[in-house]
XYZ file of C-alpha atoms in Angstrom:
254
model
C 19.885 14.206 7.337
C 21.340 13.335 4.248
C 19.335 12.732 1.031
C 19.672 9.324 -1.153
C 16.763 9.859 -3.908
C 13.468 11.341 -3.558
C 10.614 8.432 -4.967
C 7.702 11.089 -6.072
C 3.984 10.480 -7.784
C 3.432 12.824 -10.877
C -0.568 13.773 -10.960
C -1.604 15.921 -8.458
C 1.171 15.401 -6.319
C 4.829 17.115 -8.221
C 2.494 18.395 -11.264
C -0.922 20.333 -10.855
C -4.086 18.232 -11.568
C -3.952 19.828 -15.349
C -0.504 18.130 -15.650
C 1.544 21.350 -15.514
C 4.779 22.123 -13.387
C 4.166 25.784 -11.288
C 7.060 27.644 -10.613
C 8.021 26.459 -6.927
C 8.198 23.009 -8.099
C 10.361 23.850 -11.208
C 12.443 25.698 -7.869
C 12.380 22.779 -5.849
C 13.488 20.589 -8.912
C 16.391 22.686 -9.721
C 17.545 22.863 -6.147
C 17.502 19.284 -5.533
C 19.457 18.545 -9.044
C 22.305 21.016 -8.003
C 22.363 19.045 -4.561
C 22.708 16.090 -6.359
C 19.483 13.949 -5.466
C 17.710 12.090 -7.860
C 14.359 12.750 -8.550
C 12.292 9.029 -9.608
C 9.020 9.498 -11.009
C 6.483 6.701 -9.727
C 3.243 7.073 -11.625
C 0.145 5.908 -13.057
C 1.138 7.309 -16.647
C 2.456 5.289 -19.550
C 6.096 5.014 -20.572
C 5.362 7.214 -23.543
C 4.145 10.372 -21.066
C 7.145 9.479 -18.875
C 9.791 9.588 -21.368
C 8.104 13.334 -22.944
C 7.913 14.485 -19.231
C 11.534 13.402 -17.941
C 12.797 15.113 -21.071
C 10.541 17.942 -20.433
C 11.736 18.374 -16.313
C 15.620 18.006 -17.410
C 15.185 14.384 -15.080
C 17.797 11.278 -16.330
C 15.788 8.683 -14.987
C 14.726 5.666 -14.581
C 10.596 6.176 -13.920
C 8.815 3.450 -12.616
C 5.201 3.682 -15.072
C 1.321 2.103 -14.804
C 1.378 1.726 -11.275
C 4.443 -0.125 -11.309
C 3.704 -2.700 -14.157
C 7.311 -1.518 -15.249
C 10.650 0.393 -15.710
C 11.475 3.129 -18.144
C 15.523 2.901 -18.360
C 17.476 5.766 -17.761
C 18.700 4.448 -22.030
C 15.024 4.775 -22.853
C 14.899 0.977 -22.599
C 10.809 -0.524 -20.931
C 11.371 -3.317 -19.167
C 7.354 -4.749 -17.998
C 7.283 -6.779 -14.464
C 6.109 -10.287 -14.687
C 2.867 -9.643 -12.737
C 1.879 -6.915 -15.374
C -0.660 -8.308 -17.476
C -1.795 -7.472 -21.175
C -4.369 -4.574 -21.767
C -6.033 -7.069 -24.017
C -6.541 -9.055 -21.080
C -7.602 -6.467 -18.818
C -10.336 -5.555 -21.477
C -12.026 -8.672 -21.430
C -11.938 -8.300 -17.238
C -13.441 -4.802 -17.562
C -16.152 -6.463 -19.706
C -16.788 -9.135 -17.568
C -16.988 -6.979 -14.222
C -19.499 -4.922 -15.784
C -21.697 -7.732 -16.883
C -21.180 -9.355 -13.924
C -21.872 -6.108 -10.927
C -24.171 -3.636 -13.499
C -21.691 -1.102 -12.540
C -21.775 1.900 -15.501
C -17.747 1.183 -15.919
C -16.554 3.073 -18.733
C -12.515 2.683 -19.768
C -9.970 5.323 -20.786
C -10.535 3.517 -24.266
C -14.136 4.171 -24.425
C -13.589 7.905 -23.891
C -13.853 10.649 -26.270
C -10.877 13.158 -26.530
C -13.109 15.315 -25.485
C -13.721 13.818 -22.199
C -10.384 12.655 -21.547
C -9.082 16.020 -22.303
C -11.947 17.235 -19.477
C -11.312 14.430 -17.112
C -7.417 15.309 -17.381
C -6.555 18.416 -18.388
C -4.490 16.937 -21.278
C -4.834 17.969 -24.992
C -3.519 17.269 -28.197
C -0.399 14.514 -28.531
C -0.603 14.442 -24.863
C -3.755 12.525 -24.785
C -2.202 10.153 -27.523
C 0.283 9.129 -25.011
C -2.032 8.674 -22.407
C -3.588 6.094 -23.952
C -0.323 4.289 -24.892
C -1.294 1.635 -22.318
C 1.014 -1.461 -22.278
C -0.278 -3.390 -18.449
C -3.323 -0.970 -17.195
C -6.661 -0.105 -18.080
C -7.929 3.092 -16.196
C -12.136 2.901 -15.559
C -14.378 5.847 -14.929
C -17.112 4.976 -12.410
C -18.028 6.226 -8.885
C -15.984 5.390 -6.010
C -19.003 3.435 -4.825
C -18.544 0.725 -6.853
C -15.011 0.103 -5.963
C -16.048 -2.944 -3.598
C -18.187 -4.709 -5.612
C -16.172 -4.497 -8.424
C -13.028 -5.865 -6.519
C -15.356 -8.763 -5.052
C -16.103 -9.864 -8.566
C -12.503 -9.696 -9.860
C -10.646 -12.552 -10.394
C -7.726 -13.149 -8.256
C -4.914 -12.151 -10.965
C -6.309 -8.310 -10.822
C -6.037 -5.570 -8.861
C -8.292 -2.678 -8.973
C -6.702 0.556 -7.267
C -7.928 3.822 -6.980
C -5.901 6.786 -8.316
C -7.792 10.839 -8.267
C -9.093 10.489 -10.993
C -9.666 6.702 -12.551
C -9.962 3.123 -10.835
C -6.876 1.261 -12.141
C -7.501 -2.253 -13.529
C -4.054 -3.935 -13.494
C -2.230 -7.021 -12.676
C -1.104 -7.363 -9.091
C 1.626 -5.072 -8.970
C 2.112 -1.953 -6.463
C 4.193 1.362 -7.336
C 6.783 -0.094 -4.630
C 7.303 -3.268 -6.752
C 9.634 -1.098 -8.862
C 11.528 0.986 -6.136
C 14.373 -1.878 -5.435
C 15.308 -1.306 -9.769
C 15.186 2.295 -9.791
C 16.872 2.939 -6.222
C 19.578 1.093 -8.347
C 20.181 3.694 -9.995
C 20.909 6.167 -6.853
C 23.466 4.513 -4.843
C 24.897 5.681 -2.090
C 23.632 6.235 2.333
C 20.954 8.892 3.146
C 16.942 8.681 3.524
C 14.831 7.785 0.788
C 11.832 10.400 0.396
C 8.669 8.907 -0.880
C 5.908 11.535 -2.108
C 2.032 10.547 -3.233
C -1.241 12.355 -2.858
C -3.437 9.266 -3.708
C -4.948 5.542 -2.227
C -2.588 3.924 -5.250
C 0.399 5.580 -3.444
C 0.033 3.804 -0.451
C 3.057 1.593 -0.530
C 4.976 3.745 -2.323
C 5.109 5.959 0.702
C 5.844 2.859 3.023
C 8.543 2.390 0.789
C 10.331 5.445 1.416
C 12.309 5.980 4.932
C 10.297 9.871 4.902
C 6.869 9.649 3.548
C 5.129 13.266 2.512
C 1.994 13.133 1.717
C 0.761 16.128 -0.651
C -2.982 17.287 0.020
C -5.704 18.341 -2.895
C -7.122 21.530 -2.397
C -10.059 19.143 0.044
C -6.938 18.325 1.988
C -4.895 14.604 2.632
C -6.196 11.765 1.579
C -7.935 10.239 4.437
C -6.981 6.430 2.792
C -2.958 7.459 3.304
C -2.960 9.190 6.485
C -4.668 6.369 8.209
C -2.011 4.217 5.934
C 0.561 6.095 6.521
C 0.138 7.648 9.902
C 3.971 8.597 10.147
C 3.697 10.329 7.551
C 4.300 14.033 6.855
C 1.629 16.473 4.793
C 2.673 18.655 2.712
C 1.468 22.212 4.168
C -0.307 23.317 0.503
C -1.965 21.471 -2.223
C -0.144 19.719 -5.080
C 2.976 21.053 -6.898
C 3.474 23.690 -4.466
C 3.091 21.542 -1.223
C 5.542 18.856 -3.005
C 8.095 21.708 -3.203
C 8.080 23.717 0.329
C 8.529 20.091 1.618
C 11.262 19.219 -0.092
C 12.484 22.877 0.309
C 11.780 21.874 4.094
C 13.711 18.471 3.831
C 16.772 20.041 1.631
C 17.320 22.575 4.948
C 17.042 19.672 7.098
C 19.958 18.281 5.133
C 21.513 21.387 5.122
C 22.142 21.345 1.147
C-alpha cells in the first residue's frame, strides 16, 4: 500500500491537547518525511498558528486553516474560500443567537488570556495568534446548547463542534480544501485522513484510510458512527497519531 499524502487535524489529534509535539510523533514525522509523504495540516487554527507551527515541525505545506475557510500556500500566500464569511459578520450572528436562545455563549474574543491560556494550553504570542481570526469565531458554551443554537442560525452559518469550542463559521467543511492542497502531492497511493473530533467528520471521508485518534475518554462516538470504516488509533492523541502511521508506513513497507 503505497502512500500519496497523509490529510491530519492538529489539536488533540498530531499535537497533545496543550499544543505540544511528544516524541513519537516528532518520530513518526521524521519517518514519513524521509519516505517522502507529505504531511497537510487540516485544522481549526488560524493561518498565523499554521505558518509558526509548519515552520516549527520542518512541514513545506500547504495547511488548509479555520475549518477550511482557506489555504495557507506552501509561498506563505492565504487564499480564503468564497463560503468563508467575515468575523465581523459572525460577531453580529453570535450576538444575535444569544439574544435570540438565552444560551450563556461567550466567544474566543470575549475571553481573558487567562482563560484562553486555561481553555488551551497556549501562552504568550501563541495566544496572539490564536485569535488572528480571518472566517471563524470559536464560542464557549455547553454542548447542550448546540441544537438550539443551530435551529436559530441563519442559513449562511454553520456551527460545528471542535474539543474544545463550538465553531461559528460560514458553510465550509475541512474537506472543502483537500482537492487544493492534494495539489500539491501528486502522484498514485492512498490518501490518509486523521481527526479526533465531530468537525473532522468529512475530513476523514475524504481520505481513502480514515484513523481516528481517541482522547484519553476514548473515540469520539460522533466519528465512529460517521465514520464506521474507520480505523482508531490504539492510544490517545500524538502518540496514537504516530503508532498508526508507524502501522500504515509498515503496511507500505517504507
Amino acid at each position: 500500500m503505497k502512500i500519496r499524502a497523509v490529510l491530519t487535524d492538529l489539536d488533540g489529534t498530531l499535537l497533545e491537547p496543550d499544543g505540544r509535539l511528544c516524541a513519537e510523533a516528532r518520530g513518526a514525522l521524521a519517518r514519513l518525511t524521509a519516505a517522502g509523504v507529505p504531511v497537510l495540516p487540516v485544522t481549526s487554527k488560524t493561518a498565523a498558528e499554521v505558518a509558526w507551527l509548519l515552520a516549527e515541525l520542518g512541514l513545506t505545506g500547504p495547511a488548509g486553516f479555520e475549518n477550511g475557510a482557506g489555504v495557507l500556500e506552501q509561498d506563505g500566500q492565504v487564499r480564503l474560500l468564497a463560503a468563508a464569511l467575515p468575523v465581523e459578520t459572525l460577531r453580529r450572528v453570535a450576538d444575535a443567537l444569544r439574544a435570540a436562545t438565552g444560551a450563556p455563549v461567550r466567544t474566543i474574543e470575549e475571553l481573558a488570556d487567562a482563560e484562553l491560556a486555561a481553555l488551551t494550553g497556549l501562552g504568550g504570542d501563541e495566544l496572539g495568534r490564536a485569535r488572528r481570526r480571518q472566517a471563524t469565531l470559536p464560542l464557549v458554551v455547553d454542548a447542550g446548547w448546540d441544537e438550539p443554537l443551530r435551529a436559530a442560525a441563519p442559513p449562511e452559518v454553520l456551527l460545528v463542534r471542535g474539543n474544545r469550542f463550538l465553531h461559528l463559521q460560514g458553510r465550509h467543511a475541512k474537506a472543502d480544501v483537500v482537492p487544493a492542497l492534494l495539489g500539491a502531492a501528486p502522484g498514485d497511493g492512498v490518501v490518509v485522513a486523521c481527526g479526533d473530533a465531530p468537525n473532522d467528520v468529512e475530513l476523514l471521508r475524504s481520505g481513502d484510510v480514515a484513523v481516528i485518534v481517541p482522547s484519553a475518554r476514548g473515540a469520539d462516538p460522533v466519528l465512529g458512527a460517521a465514520v464506521p470504516a474507520a480505523r482508531v488509533a490504539p492510544a490517545p492523541h500524538g502518540r496514537g497519531w504516530a503508532l498508526a502511521m508507524q502501522a500504515l508506513l509498515d503496511e507500505s513497507g517504507r
